[in-house]
XYZ file of C-alpha atoms in Angstrom:
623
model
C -28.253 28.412 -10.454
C -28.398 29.020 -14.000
C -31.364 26.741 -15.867
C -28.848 26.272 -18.994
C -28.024 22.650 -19.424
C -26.078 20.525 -22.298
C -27.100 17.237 -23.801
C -24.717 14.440 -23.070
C -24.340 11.086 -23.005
C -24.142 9.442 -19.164
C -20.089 8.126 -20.348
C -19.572 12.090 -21.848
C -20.836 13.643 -19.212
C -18.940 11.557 -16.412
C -15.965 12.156 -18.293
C -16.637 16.160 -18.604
C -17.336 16.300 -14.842
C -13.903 14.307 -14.143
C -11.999 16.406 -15.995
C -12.904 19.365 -13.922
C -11.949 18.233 -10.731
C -8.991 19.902 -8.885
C -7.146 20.120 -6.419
C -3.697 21.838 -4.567
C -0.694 20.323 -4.059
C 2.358 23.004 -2.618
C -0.184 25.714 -4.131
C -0.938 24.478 -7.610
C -3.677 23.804 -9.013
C -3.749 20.243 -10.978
C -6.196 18.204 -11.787
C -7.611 15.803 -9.266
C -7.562 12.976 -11.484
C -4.103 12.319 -13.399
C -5.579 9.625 -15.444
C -7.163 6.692 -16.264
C -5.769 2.895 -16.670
C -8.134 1.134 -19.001
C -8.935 -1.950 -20.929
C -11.673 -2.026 -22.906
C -14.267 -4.868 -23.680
C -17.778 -4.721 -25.107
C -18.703 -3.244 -21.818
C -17.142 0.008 -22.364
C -15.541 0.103 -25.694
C -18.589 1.794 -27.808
C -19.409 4.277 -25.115
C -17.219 5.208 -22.234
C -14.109 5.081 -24.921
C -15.470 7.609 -27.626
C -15.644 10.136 -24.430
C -12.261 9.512 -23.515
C -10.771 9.272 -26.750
C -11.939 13.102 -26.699
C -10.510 14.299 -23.953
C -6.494 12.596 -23.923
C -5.219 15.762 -23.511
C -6.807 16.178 -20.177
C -7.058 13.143 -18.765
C -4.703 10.624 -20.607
C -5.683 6.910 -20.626
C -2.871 4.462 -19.863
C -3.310 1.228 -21.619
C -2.946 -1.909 -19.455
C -2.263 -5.528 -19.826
C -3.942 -6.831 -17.299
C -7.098 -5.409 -14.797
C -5.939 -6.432 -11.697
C -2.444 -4.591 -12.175
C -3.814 -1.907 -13.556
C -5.545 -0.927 -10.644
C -2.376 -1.945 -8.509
C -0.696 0.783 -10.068
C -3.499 2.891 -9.452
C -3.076 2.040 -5.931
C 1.237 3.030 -6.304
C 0.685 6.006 -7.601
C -2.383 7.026 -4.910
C 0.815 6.226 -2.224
C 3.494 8.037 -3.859
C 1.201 11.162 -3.901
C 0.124 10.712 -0.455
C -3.572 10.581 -1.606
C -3.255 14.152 -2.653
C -4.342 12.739 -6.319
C -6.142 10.268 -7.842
C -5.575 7.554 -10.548
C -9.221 5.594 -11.954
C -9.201 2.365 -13.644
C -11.226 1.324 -16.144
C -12.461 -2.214 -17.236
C -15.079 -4.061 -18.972
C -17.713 -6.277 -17.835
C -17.764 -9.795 -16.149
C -13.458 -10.923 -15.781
C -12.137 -7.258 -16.556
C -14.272 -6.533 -13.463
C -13.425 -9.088 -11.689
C -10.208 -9.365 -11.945
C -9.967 -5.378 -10.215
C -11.379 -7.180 -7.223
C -7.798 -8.129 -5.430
C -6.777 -4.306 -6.317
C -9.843 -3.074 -4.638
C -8.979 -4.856 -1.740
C -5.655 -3.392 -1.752
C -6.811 -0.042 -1.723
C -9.361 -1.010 1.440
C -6.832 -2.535 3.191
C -4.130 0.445 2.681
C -6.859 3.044 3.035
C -6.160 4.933 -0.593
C -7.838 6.571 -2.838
C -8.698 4.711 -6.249
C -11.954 5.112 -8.672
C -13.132 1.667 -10.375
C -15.396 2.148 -13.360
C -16.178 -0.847 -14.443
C -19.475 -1.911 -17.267
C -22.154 -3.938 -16.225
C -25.237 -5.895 -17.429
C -27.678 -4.197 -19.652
C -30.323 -1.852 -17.329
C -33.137 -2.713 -19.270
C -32.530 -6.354 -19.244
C -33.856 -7.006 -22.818
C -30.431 -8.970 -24.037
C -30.073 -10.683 -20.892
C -27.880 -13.140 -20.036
C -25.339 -11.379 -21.944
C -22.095 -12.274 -23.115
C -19.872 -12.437 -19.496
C -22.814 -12.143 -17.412
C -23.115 -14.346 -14.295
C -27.122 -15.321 -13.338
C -28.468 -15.712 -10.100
C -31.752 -17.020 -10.429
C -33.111 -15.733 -7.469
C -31.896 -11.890 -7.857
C -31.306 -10.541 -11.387
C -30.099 -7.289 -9.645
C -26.750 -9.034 -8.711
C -24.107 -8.837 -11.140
C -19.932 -10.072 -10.821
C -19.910 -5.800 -9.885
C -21.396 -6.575 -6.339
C -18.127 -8.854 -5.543
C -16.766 -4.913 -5.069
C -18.666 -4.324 -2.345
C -17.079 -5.891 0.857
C -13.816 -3.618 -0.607
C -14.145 -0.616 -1.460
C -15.542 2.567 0.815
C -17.844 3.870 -2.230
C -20.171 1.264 -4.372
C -22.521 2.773 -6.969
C -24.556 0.951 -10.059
C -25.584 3.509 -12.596
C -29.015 2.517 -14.175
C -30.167 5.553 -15.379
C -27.717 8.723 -16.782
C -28.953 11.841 -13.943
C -27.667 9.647 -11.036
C -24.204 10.397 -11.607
C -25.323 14.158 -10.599
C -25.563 12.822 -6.881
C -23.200 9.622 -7.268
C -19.874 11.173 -8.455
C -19.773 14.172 -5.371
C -20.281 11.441 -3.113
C -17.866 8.989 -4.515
C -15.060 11.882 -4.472
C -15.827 13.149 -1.286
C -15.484 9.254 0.243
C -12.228 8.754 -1.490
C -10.841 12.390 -0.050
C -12.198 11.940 3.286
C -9.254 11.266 5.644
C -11.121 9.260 7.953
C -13.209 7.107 5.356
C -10.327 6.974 2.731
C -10.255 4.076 0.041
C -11.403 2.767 -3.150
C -14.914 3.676 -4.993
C -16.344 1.832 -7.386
C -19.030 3.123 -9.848
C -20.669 -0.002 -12.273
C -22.155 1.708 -15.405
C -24.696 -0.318 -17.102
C -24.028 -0.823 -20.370
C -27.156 0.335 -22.034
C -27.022 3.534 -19.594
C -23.881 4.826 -21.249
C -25.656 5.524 -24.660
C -28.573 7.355 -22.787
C -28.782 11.124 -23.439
C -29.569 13.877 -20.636
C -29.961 16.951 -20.652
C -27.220 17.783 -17.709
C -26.777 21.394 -15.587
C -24.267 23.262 -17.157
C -23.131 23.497 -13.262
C -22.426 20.189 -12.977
C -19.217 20.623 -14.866
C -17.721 23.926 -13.046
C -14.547 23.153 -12.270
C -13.997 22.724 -8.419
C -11.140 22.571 -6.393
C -11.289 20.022 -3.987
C -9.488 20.516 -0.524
C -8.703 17.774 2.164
C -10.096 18.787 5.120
C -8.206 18.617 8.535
C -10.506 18.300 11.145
C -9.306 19.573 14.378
C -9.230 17.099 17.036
C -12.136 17.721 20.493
C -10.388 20.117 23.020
C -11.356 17.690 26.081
C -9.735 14.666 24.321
C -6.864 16.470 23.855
C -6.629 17.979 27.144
C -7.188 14.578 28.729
C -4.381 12.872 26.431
C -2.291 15.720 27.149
C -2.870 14.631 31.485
C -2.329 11.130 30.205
C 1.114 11.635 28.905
C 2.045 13.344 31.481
C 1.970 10.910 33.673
C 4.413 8.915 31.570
C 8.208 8.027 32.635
C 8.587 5.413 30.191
C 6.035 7.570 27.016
C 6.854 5.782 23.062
C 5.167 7.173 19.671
C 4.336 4.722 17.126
C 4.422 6.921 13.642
C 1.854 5.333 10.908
C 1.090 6.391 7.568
C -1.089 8.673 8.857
C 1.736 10.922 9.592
C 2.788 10.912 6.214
C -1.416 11.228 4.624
C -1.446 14.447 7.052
C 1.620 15.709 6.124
C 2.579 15.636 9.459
C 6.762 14.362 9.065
C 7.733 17.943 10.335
C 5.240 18.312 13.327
C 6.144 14.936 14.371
C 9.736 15.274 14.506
C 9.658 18.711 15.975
C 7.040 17.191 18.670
C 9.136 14.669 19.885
C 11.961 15.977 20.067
C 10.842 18.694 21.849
C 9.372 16.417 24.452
C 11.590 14.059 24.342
C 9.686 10.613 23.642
C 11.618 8.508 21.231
C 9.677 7.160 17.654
C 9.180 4.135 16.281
C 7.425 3.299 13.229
C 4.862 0.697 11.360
C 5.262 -0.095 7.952
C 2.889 2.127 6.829
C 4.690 4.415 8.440
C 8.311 4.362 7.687
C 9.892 7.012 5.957
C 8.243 9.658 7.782
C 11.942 10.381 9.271
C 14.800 9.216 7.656
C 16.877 6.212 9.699
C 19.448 8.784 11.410
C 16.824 11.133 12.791
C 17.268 12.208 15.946
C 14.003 10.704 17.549
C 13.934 7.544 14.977
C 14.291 4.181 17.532
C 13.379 1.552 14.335
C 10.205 0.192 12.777
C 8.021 -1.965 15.319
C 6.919 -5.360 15.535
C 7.140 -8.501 13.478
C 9.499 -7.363 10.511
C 10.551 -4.698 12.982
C 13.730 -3.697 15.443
C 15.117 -5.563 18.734
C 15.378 -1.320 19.615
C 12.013 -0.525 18.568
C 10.726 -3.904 20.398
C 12.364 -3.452 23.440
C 11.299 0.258 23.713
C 7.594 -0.835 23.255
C 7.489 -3.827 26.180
C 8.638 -1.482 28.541
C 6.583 2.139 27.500
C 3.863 3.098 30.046
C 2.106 5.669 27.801
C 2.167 5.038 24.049
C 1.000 7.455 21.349
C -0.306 5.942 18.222
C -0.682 8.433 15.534
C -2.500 7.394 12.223
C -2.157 3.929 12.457
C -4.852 1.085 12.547
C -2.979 -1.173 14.672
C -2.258 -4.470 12.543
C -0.692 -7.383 13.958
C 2.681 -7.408 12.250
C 3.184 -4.159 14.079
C 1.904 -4.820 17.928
C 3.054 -8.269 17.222
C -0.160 -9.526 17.553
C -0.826 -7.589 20.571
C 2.322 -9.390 22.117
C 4.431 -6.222 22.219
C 3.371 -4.159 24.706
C 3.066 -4.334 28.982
C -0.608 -5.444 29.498
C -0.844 -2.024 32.047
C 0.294 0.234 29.067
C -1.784 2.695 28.437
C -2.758 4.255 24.767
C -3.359 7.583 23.597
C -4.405 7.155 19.773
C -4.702 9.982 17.189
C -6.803 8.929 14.233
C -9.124 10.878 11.730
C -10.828 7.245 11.518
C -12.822 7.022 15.197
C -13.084 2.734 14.198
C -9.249 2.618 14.504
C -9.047 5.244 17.654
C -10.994 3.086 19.815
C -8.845 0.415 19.659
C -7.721 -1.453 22.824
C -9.475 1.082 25.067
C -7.605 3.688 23.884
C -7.912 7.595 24.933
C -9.184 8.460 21.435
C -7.943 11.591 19.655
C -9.868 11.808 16.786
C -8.581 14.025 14.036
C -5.875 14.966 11.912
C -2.314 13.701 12.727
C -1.144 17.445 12.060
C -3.379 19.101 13.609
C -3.931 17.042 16.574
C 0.119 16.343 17.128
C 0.179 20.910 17.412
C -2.664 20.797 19.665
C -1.273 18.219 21.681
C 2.049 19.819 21.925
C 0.472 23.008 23.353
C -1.831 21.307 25.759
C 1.440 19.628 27.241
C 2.897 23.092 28.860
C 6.641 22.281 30.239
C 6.619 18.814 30.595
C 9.219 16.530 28.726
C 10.288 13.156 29.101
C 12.689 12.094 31.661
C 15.894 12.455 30.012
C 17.050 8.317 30.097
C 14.229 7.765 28.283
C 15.961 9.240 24.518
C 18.933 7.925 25.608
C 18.460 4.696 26.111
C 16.280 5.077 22.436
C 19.880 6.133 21.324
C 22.027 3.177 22.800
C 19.047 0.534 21.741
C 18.534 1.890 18.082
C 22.841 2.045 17.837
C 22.842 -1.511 19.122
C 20.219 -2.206 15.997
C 22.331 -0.730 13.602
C 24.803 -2.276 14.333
C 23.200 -5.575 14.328
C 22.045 -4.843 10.770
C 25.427 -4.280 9.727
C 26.740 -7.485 10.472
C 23.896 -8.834 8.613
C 24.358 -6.630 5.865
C 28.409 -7.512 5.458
C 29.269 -9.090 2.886
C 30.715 -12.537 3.125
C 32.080 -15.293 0.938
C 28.803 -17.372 0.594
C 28.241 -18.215 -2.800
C 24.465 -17.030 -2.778
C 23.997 -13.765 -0.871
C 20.831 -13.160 1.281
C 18.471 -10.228 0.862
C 19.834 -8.343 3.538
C 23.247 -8.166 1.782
C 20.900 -7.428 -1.424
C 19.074 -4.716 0.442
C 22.136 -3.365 1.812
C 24.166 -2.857 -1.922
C 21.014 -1.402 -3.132
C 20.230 1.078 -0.479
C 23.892 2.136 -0.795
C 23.618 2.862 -4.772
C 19.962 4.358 -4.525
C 19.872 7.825 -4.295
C 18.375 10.013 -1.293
C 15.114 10.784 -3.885
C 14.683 7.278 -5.002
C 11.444 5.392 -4.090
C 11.785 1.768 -2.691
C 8.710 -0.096 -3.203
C 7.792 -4.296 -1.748
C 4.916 -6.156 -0.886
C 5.138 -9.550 -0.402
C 7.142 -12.605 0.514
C 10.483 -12.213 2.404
C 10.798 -8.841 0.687
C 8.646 -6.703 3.670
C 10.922 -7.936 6.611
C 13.995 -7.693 5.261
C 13.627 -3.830 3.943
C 11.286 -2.971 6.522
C 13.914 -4.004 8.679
C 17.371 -3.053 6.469
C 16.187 -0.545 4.476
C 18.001 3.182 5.547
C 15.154 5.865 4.796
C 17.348 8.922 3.117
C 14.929 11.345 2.748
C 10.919 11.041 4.172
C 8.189 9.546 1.839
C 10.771 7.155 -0.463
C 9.221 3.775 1.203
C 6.715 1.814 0.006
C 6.264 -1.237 1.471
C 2.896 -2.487 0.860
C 1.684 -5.054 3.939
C -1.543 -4.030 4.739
C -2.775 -6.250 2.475
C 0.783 -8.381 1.280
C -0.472 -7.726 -2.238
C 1.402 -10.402 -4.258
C 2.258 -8.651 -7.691
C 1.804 -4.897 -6.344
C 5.250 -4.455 -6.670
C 5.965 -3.642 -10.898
C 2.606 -2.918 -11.021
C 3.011 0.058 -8.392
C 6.436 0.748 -9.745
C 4.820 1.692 -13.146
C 2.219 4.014 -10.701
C 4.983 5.813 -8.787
C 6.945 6.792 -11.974
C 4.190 8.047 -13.286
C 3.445 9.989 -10.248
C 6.923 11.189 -10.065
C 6.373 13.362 -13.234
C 3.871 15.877 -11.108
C 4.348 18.376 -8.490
C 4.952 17.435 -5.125
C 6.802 14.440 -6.095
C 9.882 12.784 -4.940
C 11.341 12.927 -8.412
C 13.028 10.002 -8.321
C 13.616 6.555 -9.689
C 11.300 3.506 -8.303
C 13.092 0.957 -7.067
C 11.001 -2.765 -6.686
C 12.508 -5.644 -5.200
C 11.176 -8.692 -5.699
C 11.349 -12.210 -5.417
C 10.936 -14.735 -8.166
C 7.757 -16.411 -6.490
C 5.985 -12.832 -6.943
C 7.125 -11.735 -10.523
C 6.069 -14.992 -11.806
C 2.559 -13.778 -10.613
C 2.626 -10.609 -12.265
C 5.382 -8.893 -14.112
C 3.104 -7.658 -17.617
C 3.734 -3.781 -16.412
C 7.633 -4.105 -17.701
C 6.216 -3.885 -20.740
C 3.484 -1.376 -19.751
C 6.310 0.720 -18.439
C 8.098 0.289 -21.799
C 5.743 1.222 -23.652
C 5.084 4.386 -21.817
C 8.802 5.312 -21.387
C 8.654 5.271 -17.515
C 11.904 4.365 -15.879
C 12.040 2.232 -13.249
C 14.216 -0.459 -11.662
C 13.450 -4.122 -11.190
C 15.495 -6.591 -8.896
C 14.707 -10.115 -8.839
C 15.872 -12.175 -6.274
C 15.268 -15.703 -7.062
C 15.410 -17.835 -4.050
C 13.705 -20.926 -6.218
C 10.093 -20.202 -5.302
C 7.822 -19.138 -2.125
C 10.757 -19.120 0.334
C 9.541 -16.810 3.395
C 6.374 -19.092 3.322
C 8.466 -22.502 3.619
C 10.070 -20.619 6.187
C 7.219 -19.954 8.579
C 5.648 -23.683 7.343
C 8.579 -25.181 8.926
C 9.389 -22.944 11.808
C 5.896 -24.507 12.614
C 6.806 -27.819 12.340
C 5.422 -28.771 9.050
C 7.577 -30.518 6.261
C 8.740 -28.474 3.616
C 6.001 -29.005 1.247
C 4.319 -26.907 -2.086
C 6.362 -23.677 -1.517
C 10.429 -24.073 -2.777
C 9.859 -25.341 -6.358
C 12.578 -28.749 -4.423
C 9.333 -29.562 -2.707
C 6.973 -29.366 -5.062
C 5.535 -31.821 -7.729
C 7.642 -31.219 -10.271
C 9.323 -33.273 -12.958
C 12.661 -33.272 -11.572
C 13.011 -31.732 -8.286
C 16.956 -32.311 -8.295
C 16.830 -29.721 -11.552
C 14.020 -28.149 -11.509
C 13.065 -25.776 -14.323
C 14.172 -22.147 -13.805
C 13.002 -19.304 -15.512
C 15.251 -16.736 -17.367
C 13.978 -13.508 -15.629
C 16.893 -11.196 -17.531
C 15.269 -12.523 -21.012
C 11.852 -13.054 -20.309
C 11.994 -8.754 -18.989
C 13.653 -7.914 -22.230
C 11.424 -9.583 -24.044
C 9.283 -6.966 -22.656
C 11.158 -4.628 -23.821
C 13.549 -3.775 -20.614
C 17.142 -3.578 -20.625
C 18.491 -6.199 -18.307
C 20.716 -8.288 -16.561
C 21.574 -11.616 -14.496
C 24.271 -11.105 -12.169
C 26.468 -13.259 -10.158
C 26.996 -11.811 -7.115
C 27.164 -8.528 -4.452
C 29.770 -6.778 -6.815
C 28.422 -7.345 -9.771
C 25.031 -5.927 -8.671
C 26.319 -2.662 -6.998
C 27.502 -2.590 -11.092
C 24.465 -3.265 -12.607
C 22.362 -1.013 -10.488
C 24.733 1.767 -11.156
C 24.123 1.010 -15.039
C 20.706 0.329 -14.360
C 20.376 4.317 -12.749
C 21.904 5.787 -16.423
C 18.953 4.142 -18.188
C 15.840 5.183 -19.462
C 12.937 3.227 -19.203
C 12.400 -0.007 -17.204
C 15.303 -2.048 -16.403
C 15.517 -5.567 -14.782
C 18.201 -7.463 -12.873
C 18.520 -10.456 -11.604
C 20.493 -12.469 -8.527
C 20.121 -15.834 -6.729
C 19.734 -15.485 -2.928
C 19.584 -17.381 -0.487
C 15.958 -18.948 0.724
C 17.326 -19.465 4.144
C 19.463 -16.469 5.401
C 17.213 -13.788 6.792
C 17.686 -10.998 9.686
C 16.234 -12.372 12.627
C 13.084 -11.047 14.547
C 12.213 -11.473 18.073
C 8.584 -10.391 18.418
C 6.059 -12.977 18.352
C 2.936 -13.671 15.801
C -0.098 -15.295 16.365
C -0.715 -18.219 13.728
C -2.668 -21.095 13.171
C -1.434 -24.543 14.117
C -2.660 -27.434 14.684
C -3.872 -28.756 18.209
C -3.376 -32.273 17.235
C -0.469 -33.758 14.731
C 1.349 -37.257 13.932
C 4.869 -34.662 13.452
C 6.361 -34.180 16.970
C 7.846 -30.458 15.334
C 4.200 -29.172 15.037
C 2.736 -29.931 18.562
C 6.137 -28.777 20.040
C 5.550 -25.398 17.917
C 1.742 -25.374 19.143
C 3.167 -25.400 22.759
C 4.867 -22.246 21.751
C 1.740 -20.919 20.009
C 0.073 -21.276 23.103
C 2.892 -19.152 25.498
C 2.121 -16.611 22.764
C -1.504 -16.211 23.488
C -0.911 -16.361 26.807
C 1.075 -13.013 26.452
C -1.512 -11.625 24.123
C -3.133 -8.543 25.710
C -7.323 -8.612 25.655
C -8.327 -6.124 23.911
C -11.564 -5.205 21.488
């Protein structure tokens, strides 16, 4: 190692080392970090800020309007390039912080890659309590920064300026890491990024990071491989660790060799388009009657990259309590699961090894067919939901339906929360692999425009779709956050909003009162309002160009299919508008485990808690 070093401020030189970090996506080299979402506050402004001002030409800064969003559309874009790059947020101390929590959490849940910088209190305490600092008497060392740490993988303070030499590796290395993916946050302390050091000129070679693949253990595969043999009645549950491992083609080309139909969690869909060959439906509690069906009666089931969650084994309801489990996961906390044969290592890599391990042995033949006849029985179920009818106010599956039909195959459809997840988990036709993003790993109300703004951006690089995002939404959730329309505006990134306004928290009231409980807090007709005959309704068309989108209301299925055609000429963000229906949605039939209440004066709730308790009953025991 060379003894040559530079003199640097800790913000300069974090900012020098960030900008050379690379990596490879389809064999080119770009940078590992595509840029940085920031507010600034007296917490970063002075220091962190003259280093990036420096540097816009290498690692642009995005300007948000609010933290929490910000980092949402960190989180988008992290998804859309299937962790192969990274966005970093940036905030101030005290609220900016805070308010990157919920994001953070995001990230943890969904297992992506996101880097939270965030100031904190002064190192050297001399100013203390400062302006946005929170006290605790009995430890000064805890500051609103240490809310981060139950969700993210990574958590760092910086107190002096050479601990970033050992801090930022490891913070990189967590974030790439496929088994120990997710968010890392680094506090810098606000007096320690002024500090001068004289850095290794080392420090900043540039490096190309790679994702490793680690190859799963030869005697786990071997005995999954005996395991599946055994199987007359063998199912594959695709997660989104098929899609983090780049695995779409190995799956396919696996299964249909051996002939075991594949289903898919929400995570996971859009690893294979809806008329694949293999495809049987998404699983579980926003999922298929084929998919559901498939899964109570398979014998051996192969998980691949998923963790399991209850809307997907419908809170362990789905499955024959004898079924057996072979799971293939980088992360050995999520291969355990539910005594599982454990396969731990890369989807890709384990899915070839697998596949060789298995010699002649397919499927018996009824098994694909009957995948077939169940998944043909689906679709056609969906169409008669999807048909559209004379009703005045249209439901989201006729919604989903018009805009699947005008989307394009390279368009991006991205949801999170409210009615939203089951209906296009459910009704939305994958045209080509990697255009879904549902986000319900952690139902992230106000994801949605935030990770639309993330996904165009991401759709600039290489190894993108190159397509338009498309967020539905309901009016419940853009009321929560809609301020990236205007970030998206400002920026020039196209994307294309549609609100459907069902007159407040509608999927919610629906599972309140399939419970038994009143309608009460959740339609803006049951809540205390001044006049819940009329109740106040917002403009969404002119509140989004106030923003500075082009948009429209429309009236009904036709006039939609219209607007979204318009909507695809545009540039920039564009917003439209429909009533649906808070009462029409595509039925399920896989159960969920809930809380109600033992005891209750309403004869509807202790009814539904006699049905809560058949549905434990069924639950399989598992750790």
């Amino acid at each position: 190692m060379s003894g040559k070093t530079v003199r640097l401020t800790m913000a300069q030189a974090l900012v020098r080392y960030l900008c050379n970090q690379y990596t490879e996506i389809d064999g080119e080299r770009v940078p590992l970090f595509a840029g940085l979402f920031g507010i600034f506050g007296h917490g970063n402004v002075t220091c962190l800020s003259e280093a990036l001002e420096q540097v816009q030409d290498r690692l642009p800064t995005y300007r948000g309007q609010n933290e929490q969003s910000m980092a949402l559309a960190a989180v988008g874009f992290a998804k859309a390039k299937r962790r192969r790059q990274i966005m970093i947020a940036c905030t101030s101390i005290g609220p900016g912080a805070a308010n990157m929590v919920t994001a953070a959490g995001t990230a943890m849940a969904n297992r992506l890659p996101v880097l939270l910088l965030a100031g904190d209190t002064f190192a050297n305490r001399l100013p203390d309590p400062v302006l946005q600092q929170v006290e605790h008497f009995g430890d000064p060392t805890i500051t609103v920064n240490d809310a981060f740490k139950p969700v993210v993988r990574y958590w760092d303070r910086i107190t002096l300026p050479e601990q970033i030499l050992s801090s930022l590796p490891q913070a990189i290395a967590t974030m790439l890491d496929p088994a120990d993916c997710g968010p890392a946050f680094i506090g810098l302390a606000q007096d320690t990024q002024e500090k001068a050091f004289d850095y290794p000129q080392v420090f900043f070679e540039p490096k190309v990071w790679k994702i490793p693949r680690p190859r799963p253990d030869r005697d786990a595969v071997a005995a999954a491989a005996a395991l599946l043999a055994t199987a007359k009645r063998p199912l594959i549950i695709s997660g989104g660790g098929v899609r983090y491992s780049l695995a779409e083609a190995e799956l396919a080309g696996f299964a249909a060799r051996r002939g075991i139909p594949v289903v898919e969690t929400i995570a996971g869909k859009g690893a294979l388009t809806h008329d694949h060959p293999v495809h049987a439906g998404p699983l579980g509690i926003v999922g298929s009657t084929s998919a559901n069906a498939l899964a109570k009666e398979a014998d051996v089931i192969v998980a691949i990259g998923t963790r399991l969650q209850d809307f997907t084994t419908g809170s362990w309801t789905a499955f024959a309590q004898d079924a057996r489990f072979i799971s293939v996961n980088t992360a050995r906390f999520d291969a355990v699961k539910h005594r599982a044969l454990s396969v731990i290592g890369d989807a890709r890599e384990a899915i070839a090894e697998l596949d060789a391990a298995l010699g002649n042995w397919k499927a018996p033949a009824d098994r694909m067919a009957k995948a077939k006849a169940l998944f043909a029985e689906w679709d056609a179920l969906l169409d008669k939901h999807q048909k559209p009818t004379n009703a005045a106010v249209p439901s989201y599956a006729q919604v989903v339906a018009v805009l699947n039909r005008v989307a394009r195959p390279e368009d991006t459809l991205i949801a999170a929360a409210g009615g939203t997840p089951g209906e296009v988990t459910k009704g939305w036709r994958v045209k080509n692999p990697n255009t879904f993003d549902c986000e319900f790993g952690f139902s992230c109300m106000g994801y949605e425009i935030a990770a639309g703004w993330g996904c165009a951006i991401a759709q600039e690089g290489p190894g993108a779709a190159g397509g338009t995002p498309i967020v539905m939404i309901g009016d419940g959730t853009y009321m929560m956050m809609n301020s990236d329309i205007y970030s998206a505006a400002l920026t020039g990134h196209k994307m294309i909003v549609v609100v459907c306004d069902n007159g407040g928290y509608a999927v919610i009231n629906r599972l309140q009162q399939f419970k038994g409980v009143p309608g009460f807090n959740n339609l803006l007709s049951d809540s205390r309002i001044r006049n819940r005959d009329n109740p106040l309704h917002v403009d969404f068309a002119k509140h989004a160009e106030a923003m500075g989108a082009q948009a429209r209301h429309v009236g009904g299925l036709s006039e939609l299919e219209e607007a979204m055609k318009w909507a695809q000429g545009n540039d920039g963000p564009t917003v439209i508008s429909i009533v649906s229906d808070a009462w029409a949605w595509v039925p399920g039939d896989a159960d969920w485990d809930v809380g109600v209440p033992e005891v209750s004066t309403f004869e509807k709730v202790r009814a539904a808690r006699k049905a809560q308790d058949a549905i434990r009953a069924g639950q399989r025991v598992g750790v």
